[in-house]
Every structure is written in C-alpha cells, then in structure tokens.
Short mmCIF file of C-alpha atoms and ligand atoms in Angstrom, two decimals:
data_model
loop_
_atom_site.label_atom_id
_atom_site.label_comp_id
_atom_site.label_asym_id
_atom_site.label_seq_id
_atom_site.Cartn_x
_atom_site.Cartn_y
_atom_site.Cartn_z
CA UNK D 128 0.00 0.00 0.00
CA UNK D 129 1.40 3.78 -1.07
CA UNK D 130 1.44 4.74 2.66
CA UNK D 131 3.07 8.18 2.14
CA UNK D 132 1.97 9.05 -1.51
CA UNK D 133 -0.88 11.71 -1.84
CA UNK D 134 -3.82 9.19 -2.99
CA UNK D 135 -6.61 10.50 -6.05
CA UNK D 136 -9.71 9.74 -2.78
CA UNK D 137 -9.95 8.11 0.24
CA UNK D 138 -13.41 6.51 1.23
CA UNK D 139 -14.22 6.53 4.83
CA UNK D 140 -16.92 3.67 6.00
CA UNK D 141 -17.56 0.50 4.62
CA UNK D 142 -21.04 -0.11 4.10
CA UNK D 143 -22.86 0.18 0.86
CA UNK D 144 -22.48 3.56 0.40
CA UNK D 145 -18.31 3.27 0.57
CA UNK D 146 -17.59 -0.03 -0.81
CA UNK D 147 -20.51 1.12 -3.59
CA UNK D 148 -18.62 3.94 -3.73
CA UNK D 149 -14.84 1.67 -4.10
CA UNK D 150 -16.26 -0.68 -6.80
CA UNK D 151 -16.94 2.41 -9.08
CA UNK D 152 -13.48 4.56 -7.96
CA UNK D 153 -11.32 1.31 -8.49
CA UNK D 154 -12.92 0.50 -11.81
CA UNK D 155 -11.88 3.85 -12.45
CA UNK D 156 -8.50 3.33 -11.87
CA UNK D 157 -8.71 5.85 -9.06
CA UNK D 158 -6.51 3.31 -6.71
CA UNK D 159 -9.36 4.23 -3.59
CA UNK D 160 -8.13 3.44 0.15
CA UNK D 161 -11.63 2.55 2.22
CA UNK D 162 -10.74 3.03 5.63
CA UNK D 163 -13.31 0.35 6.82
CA UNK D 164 -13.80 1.37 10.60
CA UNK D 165 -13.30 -1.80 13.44
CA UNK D 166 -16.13 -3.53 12.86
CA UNK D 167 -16.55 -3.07 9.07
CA UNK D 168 -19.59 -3.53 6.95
CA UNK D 169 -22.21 -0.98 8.34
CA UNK D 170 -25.72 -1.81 9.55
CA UNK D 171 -26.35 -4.44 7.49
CA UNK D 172 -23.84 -6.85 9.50
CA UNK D 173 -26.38 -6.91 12.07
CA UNK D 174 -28.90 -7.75 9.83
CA UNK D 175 -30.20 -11.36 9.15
CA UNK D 176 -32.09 -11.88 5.66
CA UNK D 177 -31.84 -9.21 2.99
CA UNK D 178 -35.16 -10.00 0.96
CA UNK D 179 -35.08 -6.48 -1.26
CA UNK D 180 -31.29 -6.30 -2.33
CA UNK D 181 -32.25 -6.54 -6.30
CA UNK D 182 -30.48 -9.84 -7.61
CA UNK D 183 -30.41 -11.74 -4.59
CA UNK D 184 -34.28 -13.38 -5.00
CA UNK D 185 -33.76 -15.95 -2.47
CA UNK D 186 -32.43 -13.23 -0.28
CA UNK D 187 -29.59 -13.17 1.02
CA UNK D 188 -27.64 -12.67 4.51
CA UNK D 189 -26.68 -9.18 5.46
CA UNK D 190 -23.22 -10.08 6.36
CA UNK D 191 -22.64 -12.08 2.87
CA UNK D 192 -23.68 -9.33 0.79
CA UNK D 193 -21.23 -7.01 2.39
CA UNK D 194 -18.33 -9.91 2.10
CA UNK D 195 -19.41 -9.83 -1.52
CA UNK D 196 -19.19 -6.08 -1.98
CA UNK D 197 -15.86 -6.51 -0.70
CA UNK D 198 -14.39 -8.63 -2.70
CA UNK D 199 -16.17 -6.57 -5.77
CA UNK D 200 -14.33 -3.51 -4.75
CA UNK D 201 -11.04 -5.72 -3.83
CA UNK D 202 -10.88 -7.66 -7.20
CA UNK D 203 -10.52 -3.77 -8.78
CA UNK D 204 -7.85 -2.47 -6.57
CA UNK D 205 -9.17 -0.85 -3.67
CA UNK D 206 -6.69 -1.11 -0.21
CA UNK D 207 -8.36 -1.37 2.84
CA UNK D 208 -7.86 -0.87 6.53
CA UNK D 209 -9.55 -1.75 9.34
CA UNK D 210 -9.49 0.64 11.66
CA UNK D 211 -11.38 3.65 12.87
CA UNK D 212 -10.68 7.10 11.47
CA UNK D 213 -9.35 9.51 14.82
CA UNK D 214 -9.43 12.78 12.81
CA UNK D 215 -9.65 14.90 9.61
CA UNK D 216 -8.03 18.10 8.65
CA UNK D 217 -10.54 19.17 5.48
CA UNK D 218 -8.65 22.77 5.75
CA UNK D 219 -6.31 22.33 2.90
CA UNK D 220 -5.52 19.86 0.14
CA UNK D 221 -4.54 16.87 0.02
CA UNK D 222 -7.08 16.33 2.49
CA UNK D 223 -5.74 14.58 5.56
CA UNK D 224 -7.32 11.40 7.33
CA UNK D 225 -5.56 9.93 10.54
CA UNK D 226 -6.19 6.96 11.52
CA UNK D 227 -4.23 6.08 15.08
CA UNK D 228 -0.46 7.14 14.23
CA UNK D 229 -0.56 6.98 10.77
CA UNK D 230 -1.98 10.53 8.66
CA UNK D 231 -3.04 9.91 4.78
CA UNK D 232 -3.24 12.70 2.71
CA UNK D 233 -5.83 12.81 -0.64
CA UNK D 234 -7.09 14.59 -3.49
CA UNK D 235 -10.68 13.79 -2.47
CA UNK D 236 -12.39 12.22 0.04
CA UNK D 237 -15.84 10.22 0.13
CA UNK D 238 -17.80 10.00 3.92
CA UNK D 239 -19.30 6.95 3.83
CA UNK D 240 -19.92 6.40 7.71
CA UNK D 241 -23.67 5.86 7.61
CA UNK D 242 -25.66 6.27 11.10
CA UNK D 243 -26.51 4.27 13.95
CA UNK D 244 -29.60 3.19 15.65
CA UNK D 245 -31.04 4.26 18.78
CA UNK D 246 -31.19 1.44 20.95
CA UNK D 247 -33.01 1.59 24.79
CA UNK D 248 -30.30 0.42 26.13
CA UNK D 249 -31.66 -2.08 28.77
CA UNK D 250 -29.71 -5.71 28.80
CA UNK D 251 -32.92 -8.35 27.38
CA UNK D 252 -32.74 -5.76 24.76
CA UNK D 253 -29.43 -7.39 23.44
CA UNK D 254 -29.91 -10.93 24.66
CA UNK D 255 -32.91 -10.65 21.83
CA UNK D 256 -31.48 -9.00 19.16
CA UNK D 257 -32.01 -10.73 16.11
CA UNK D 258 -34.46 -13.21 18.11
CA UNK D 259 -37.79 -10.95 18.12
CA UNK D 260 -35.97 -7.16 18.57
CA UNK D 261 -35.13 -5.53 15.66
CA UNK D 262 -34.46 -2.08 14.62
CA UNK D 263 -35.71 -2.17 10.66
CA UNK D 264 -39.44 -2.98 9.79
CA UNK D 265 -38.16 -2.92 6.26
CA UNK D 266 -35.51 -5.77 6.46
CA UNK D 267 -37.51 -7.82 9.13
CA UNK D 268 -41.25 -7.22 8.97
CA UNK D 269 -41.91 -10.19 6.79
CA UNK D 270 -40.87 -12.76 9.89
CA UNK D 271 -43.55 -11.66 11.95
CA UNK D 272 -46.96 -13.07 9.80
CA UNK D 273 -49.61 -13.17 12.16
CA UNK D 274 -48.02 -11.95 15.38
CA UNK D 275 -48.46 -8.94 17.63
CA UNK D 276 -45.66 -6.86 17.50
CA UNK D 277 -44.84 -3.51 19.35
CA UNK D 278 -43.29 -0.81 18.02
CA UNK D 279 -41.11 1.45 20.35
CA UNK D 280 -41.39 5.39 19.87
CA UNK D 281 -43.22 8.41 18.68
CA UNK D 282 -41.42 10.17 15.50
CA UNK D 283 -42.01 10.01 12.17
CA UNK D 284 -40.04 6.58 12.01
CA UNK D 285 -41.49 4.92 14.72
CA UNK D 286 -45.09 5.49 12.68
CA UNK D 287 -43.72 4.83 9.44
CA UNK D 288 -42.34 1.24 10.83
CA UNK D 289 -45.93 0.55 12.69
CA UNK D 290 -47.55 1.19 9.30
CA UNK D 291 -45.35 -0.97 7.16
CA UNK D 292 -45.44 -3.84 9.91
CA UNK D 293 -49.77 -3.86 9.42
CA UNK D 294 -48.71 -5.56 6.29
CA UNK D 295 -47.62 -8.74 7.94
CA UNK D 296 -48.19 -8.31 11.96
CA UNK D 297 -51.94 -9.35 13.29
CA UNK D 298 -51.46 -6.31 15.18
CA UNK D 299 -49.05 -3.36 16.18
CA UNK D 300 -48.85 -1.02 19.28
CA UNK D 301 -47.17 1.71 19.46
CA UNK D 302 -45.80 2.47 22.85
CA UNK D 303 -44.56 5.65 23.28
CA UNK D 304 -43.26 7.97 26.48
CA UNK D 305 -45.60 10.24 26.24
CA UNK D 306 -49.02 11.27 25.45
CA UNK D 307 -48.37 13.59 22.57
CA UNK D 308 -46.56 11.62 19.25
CA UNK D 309 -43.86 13.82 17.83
CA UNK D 310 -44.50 12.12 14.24
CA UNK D 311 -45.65 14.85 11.28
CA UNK D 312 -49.47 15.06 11.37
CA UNK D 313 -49.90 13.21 7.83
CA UNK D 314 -48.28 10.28 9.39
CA UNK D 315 -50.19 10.77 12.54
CA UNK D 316 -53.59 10.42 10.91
CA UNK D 317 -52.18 7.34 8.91
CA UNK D 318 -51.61 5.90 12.04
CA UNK D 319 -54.50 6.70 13.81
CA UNK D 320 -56.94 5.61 11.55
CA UNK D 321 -55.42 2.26 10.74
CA UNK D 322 -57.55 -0.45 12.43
CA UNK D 323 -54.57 -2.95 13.10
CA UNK D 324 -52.47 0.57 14.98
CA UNK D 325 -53.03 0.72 18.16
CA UNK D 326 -51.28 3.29 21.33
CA UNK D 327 -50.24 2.83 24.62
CA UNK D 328 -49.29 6.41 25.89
CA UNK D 329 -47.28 6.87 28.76
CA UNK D 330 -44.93 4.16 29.05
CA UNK D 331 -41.76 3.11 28.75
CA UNK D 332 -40.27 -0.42 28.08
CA UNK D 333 -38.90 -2.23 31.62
CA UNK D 334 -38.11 -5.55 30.28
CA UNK D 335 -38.32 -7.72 26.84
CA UNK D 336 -39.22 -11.21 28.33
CA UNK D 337 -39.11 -14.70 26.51
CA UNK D 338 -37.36 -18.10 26.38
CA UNK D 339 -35.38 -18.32 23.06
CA UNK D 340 -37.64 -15.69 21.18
CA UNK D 341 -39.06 -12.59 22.39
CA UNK D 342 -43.41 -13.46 24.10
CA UNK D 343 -43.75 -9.67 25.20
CA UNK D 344 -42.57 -6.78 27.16
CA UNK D 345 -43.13 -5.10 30.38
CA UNK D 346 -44.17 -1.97 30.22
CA UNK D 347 -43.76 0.69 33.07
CA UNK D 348 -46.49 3.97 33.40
CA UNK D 349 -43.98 6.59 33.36
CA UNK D 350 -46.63 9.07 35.47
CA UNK D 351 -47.54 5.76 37.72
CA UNK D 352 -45.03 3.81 38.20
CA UNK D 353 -47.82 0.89 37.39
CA UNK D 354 -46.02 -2.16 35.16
CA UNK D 355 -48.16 -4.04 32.80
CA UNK D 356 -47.36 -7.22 30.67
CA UNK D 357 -48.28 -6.71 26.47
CA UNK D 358 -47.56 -10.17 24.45
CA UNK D 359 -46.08 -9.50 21.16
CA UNK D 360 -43.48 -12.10 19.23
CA UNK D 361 -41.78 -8.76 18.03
CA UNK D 362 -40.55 -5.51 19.57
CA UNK D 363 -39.08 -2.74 16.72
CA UNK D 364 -37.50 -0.08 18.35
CA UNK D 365 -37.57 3.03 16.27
CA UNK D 366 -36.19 5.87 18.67
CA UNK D 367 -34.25 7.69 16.21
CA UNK D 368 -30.67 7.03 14.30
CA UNK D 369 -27.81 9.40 15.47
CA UNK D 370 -25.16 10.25 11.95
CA UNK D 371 -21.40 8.80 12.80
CA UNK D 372 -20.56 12.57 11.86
CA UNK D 373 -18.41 13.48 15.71
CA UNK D 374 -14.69 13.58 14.00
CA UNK D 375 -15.92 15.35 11.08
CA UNK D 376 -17.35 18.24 13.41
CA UNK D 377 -15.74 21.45 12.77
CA UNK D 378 -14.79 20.43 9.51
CA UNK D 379 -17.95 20.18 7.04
CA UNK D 380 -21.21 21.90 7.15
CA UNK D 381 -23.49 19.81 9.34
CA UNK D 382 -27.19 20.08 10.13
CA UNK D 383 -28.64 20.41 13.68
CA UNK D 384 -29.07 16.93 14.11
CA UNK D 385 -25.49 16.07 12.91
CA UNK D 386 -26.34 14.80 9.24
CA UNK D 387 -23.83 15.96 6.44
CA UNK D 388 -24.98 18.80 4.39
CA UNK D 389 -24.99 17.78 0.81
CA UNK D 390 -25.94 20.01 -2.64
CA UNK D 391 -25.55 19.25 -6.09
CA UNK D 392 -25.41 15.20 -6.11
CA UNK D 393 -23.02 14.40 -3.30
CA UNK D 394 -20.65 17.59 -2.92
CA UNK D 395 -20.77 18.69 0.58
CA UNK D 396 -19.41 22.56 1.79
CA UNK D 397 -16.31 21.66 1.21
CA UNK D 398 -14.61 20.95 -2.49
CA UNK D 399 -13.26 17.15 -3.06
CA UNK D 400 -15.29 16.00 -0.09
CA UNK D 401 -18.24 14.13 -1.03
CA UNK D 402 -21.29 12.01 1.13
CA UNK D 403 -23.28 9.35 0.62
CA UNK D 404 -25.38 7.48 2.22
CA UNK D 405 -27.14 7.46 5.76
CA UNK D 406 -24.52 9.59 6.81
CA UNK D 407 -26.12 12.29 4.69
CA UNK D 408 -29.71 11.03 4.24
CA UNK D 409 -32.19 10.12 7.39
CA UNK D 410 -35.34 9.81 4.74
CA UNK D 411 -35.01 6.71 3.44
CA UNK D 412 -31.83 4.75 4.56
CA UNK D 413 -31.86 1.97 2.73
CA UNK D 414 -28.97 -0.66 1.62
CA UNK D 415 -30.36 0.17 -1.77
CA UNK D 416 -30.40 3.91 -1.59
CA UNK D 417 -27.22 3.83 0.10
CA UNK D 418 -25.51 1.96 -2.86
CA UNK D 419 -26.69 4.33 -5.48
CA UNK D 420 -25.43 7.28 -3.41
CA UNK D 421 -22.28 5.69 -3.33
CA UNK D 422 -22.04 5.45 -6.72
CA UNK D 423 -23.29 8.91 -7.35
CA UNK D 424 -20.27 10.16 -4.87
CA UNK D 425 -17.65 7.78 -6.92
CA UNK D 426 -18.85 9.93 -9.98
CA UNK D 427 -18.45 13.13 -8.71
CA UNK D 428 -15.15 12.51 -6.97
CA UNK D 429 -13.67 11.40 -10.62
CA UNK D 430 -15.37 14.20 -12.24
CA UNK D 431 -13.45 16.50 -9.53
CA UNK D 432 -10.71 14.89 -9.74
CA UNK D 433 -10.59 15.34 -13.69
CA UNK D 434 -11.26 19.25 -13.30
CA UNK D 435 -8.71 19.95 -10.31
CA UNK D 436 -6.13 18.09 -12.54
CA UNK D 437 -6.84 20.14 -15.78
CA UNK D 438 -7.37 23.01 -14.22
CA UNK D 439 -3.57 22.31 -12.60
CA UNK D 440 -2.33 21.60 -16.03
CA UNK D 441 -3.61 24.43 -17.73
CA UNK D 442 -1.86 26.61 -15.09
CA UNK D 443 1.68 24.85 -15.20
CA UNK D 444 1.07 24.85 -19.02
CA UNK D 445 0.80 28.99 -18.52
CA UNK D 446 3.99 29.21 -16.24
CA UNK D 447 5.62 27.48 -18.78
CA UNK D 448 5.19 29.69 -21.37
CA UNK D 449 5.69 33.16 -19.20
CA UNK D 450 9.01 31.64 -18.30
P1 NAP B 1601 -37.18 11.41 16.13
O1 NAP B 1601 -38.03 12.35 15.35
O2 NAP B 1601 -36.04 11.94 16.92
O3 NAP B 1601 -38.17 10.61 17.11
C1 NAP B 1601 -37.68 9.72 18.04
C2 NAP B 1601 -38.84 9.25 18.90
O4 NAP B 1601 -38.36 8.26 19.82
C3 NAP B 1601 -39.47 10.37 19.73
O5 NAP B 1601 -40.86 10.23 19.78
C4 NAP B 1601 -38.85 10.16 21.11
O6 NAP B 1601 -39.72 10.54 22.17
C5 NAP B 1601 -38.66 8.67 21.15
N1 NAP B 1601 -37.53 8.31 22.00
C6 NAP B 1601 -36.26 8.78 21.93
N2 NAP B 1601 -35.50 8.17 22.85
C7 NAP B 1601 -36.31 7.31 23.52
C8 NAP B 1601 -36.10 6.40 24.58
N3 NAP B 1601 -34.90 6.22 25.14
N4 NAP B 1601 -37.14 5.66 25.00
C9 NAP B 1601 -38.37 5.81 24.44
N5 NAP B 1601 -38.63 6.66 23.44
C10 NAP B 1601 -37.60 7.39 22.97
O7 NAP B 1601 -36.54 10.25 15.20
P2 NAP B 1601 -37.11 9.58 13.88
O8 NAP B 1601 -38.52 9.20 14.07
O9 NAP B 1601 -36.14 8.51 13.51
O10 NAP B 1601 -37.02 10.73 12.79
C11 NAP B 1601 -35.76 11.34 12.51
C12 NAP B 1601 -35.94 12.36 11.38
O11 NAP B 1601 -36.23 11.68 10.16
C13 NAP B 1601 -37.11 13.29 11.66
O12 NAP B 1601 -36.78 14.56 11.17
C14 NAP B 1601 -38.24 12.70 10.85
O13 NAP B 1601 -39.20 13.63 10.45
C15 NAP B 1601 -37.47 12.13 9.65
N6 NAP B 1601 -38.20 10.99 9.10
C16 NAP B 1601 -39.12 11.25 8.13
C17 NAP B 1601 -39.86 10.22 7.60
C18 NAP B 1601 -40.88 10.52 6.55
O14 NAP B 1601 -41.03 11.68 6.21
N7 NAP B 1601 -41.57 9.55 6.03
C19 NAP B 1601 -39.68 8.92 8.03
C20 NAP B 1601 -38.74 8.68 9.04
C21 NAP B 1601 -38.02 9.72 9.56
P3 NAP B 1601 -40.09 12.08 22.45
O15 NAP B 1601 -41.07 12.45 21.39
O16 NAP B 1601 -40.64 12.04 23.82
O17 NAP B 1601 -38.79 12.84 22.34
#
C-alpha cells in the first residue's frame, strides 16, 4: 500500500455507500483506500435476511452481501484498513485522514460512515437481538406473519415502521413515552386511523421477556409507576438514528441533528469532499439507496478529480510559457 503518496480519494466507512462507492473509484483506476472502521460492513452486519437487495431473490444474509461487496471492490484495486478514522483536517488539500499514528493525505475524500440506531439500552434488549428485537421494519417485517408486534417510539419513524409492519403483523402497538406523538401530522392520521395501529401512551419499556424468542414486554407507566405485561413475538424499536458525523465536526457543514450537508449530487461545503449514504440522508436509509449514493459520490469525486487536474495543467502549461 502507497502509505506516504498523496492518494486521487480516500473513502471513509464500509457499508454500501463506501464499498458502492470503491467498486466504481477502483474501476476507475482511481486506486481508492476505504478506511473500513473496526467492525466493518455498516448496519447491514447486524442484519439477518436481505429480501429487497435486487439480484439476490432468495435473499440473502446481510453479512454475505457485504463480504461480496468486498471482494467486488477488492478484485478492482481498492486497499483497505480496518481501523477507525481519529481525525480529519478538510482545511487544505490533500485532504488529511488519521487513523491512530498513521496521517493519509488525498485529493478527495468520500464519507461513507452511515448512522446508527437508537437502541433503549436495557440488557434483554441485546440478549434478543435478532431473536424478536429488531431495529428495521423494512428488512424484518416479513418474519412476523400473524403476530403482535410492538413498536417502540413516537417520530415520524417509529409510525412509518408501525404502518409498514400492518402488512404482515396481526397487530401493532405503538408504545410511546408520552401522550403527545412527535411524528408529522400526515403520518399521525395514517396511524390513527389504521384499524390494526393501536397506542399505549405513557410508558416506557422495563423488560423484553421470553425463552429463546421474544413473548412480550413489560411496560412501566412513566406518570404511575404501574407495570403491565403486552404479548407481542416482536418488539421494533424506532427511537431515532444518530449520523457517525463526531470527527468530522468542525470540519464540514453539518445540520442540527449532525447529518452531512450535501448540494448538487453528493458535494458537501467543502470541495473534493463528497457524502453518501445514511450519513447524509435520514429519509429513506436503505442498503439500496445507500448503494446508489455511493455510486453517485464515486462519480463526482472522478469528475473532480478530472477538473482539479486540468485546471492544474492548464496553469503549469501557462507558467511554462511566461518563463
Ligand atoms: P425522532 O423524530 O427523533 O423521534 C424519536 C422518537 O423516539 C421520539 O418520539 C422520542 O420521544 C422517542 N424516543 C427517543 N429516545 C427514547 C427512549 N430512550 N425511550 C423511548 N422513546 C424514545 O426520530 P425519527 O422518528 O427517527 O425521525 C428522525 C428524522 O427523520 C425526523 O426529522 C423525521 O421527520 C425524519 N423521518 C421522516 C420520515 C418521513 O417523512 N416519512 C420517516 C422517518 C423519519 P419524544 O417524542 O418524547 O422525544
């Protein structure tokens, strides 16, 4: 690996967005380095079945379709590493991106680091995970046919997960904190008047109970105190996502919940740095989505690329000549 050379773009994050992202760059012959993070992959590592991945129409395992990607964007020439990212100086360029002891400096730079679920936090929360508690509707709806399932939370996701669960669930509650949903009004009334939706205000989760599957939760009154016991075979928590955007504060334009500002495709307020992906986008975070954004970054950063290095011609073509 060039450890000291100035590289063409540097991809931080290894889910579909970056290794997208790497396939298209390496094909390019841009040589990409993805700086993968510790635990590589993204969200969909902790995902079971991927049913809507296009190509894959017996589905396919989230963890296998990122080992795939990888060896997509390997088999074209992209270096990895496996580490985290401790800081980025965007000030000048070559950009630089330390990671631990070592700095690597680049042309342009892709943010790939997607964003990461909410979770409650309580310990039967984890012992479940993948075994009835799940955090995506979308990727694991279809495993609950016939069951009660709860839904965890009062935003605009939390509804938007209820109402795609009605599909397959015999019934969803929403249980939400408190007695006023913070969801947009449009989705409010979708919920509301959906006869398989129903709320339980109030309350807070105490405990997911079961054996080897999830039976229910415990629910606590938050103005009570009073516990009470709902059976569902499926608990979705949908408290919000938080943007893996801390060691990039300071450095790019960021909104006031932390997502990357992005205009024009994938450019972001500063030129050569490009987003893509969930990083970027809380609207429809998908693997899907995620993938084309990466691609769309890829793209731009070549198209950059081409203009910064013709522009830089043209000039030492100039000095040429005046000397
Ligand atoms: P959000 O708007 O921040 O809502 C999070 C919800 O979870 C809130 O109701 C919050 O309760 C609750 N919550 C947070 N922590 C909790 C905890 N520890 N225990 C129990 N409840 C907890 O997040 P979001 O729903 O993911 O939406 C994020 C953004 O994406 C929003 O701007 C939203 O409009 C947008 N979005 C849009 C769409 C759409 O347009 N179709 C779909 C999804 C998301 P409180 O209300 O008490 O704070």
């Amino acid at each position: 690996m060039k450890e000291n050379s100035v590289r063409n773009l540097i991809i931080i994050g290894s889910g579909p967005a970056g290794l997208t992202a790497a396939i298209y760059a390496s094909r390019a012959l841009l040589e990409p380095l993805v700086v993968a993070g510790r635990t590589p992959g993204g969200q969909l590592m902790i995902t079971s079945e991927v049913e809507n991945f296009p190509g894959f129409p017996e589905s396919i395992l989230g963890p296998e379709l990122m080992v795939k990607m990888r060896e997509q964007a390997t088999r074209f020439g992209t270096d990895f590493i496996d580490d985290d990212v401790t800081s980025v100086d965007f000030s000048r360029r070559p950009f630089a991106v330390t990671v631990g002891e070592q700095t690597y400096r680049s042309r342009s730079v892709i943010i790939a680091t997607g964003a990461s679920a909410l979770w409650l936090g309580i310990e039967s929360e984890k012992k479940f995970m993948g075994k009835g508690v799940s955090g995506c509707a979308t990727c694991d709806g279809a495993f609950f046919r016939n069951v009660p399932v709860a839904v965890i939370g009062g935003g605009d996701s939390a509804l938007e997960e209820a109402l795609f669960l009605t599909r397959y669930a015999s019934h969803v509650t929403i249980v939400h904190r408190r007695d006023r949903l913070r969801a947009s009004p449009y989705m409010q009334r979708r919920a509301e008047t959906n006869e398989k939706i129903s709320f339980v205000w109030n309350s807070v989760v105490k405990e997911i109970t079961g054996d080897k599957k999830v039976d229910g939760v415990i629910l606590e009154d938050v103005r009570t105190g009073e516990e009470r016991r709902l059976n569902v075979g499926g608990v979705f928590i949908a408290i919000g996502h938080r943007p893996n955007t801390d060691i990039f504060k300071g450095q790019i334009p960021l909104d006031e919940k932390g997502y990357i500002i992005v205009h024009d495709g994938s450019r972001t307020g500063v030129e050569g740095v490009f987003a893509s992906g969930d990083v970027h986008d809380h609207r429809y975070r998908q693997a899907i989505t995620a993938a084309g954004m990466g691609c769309i970054s890829a793209l731009d950063a070549q198209r950059f690329l081409e203009e910064t290095e013709s522009h830089a011609s043209a000039e030492r073509e100039e000095e040429t000549q005046k000397a």
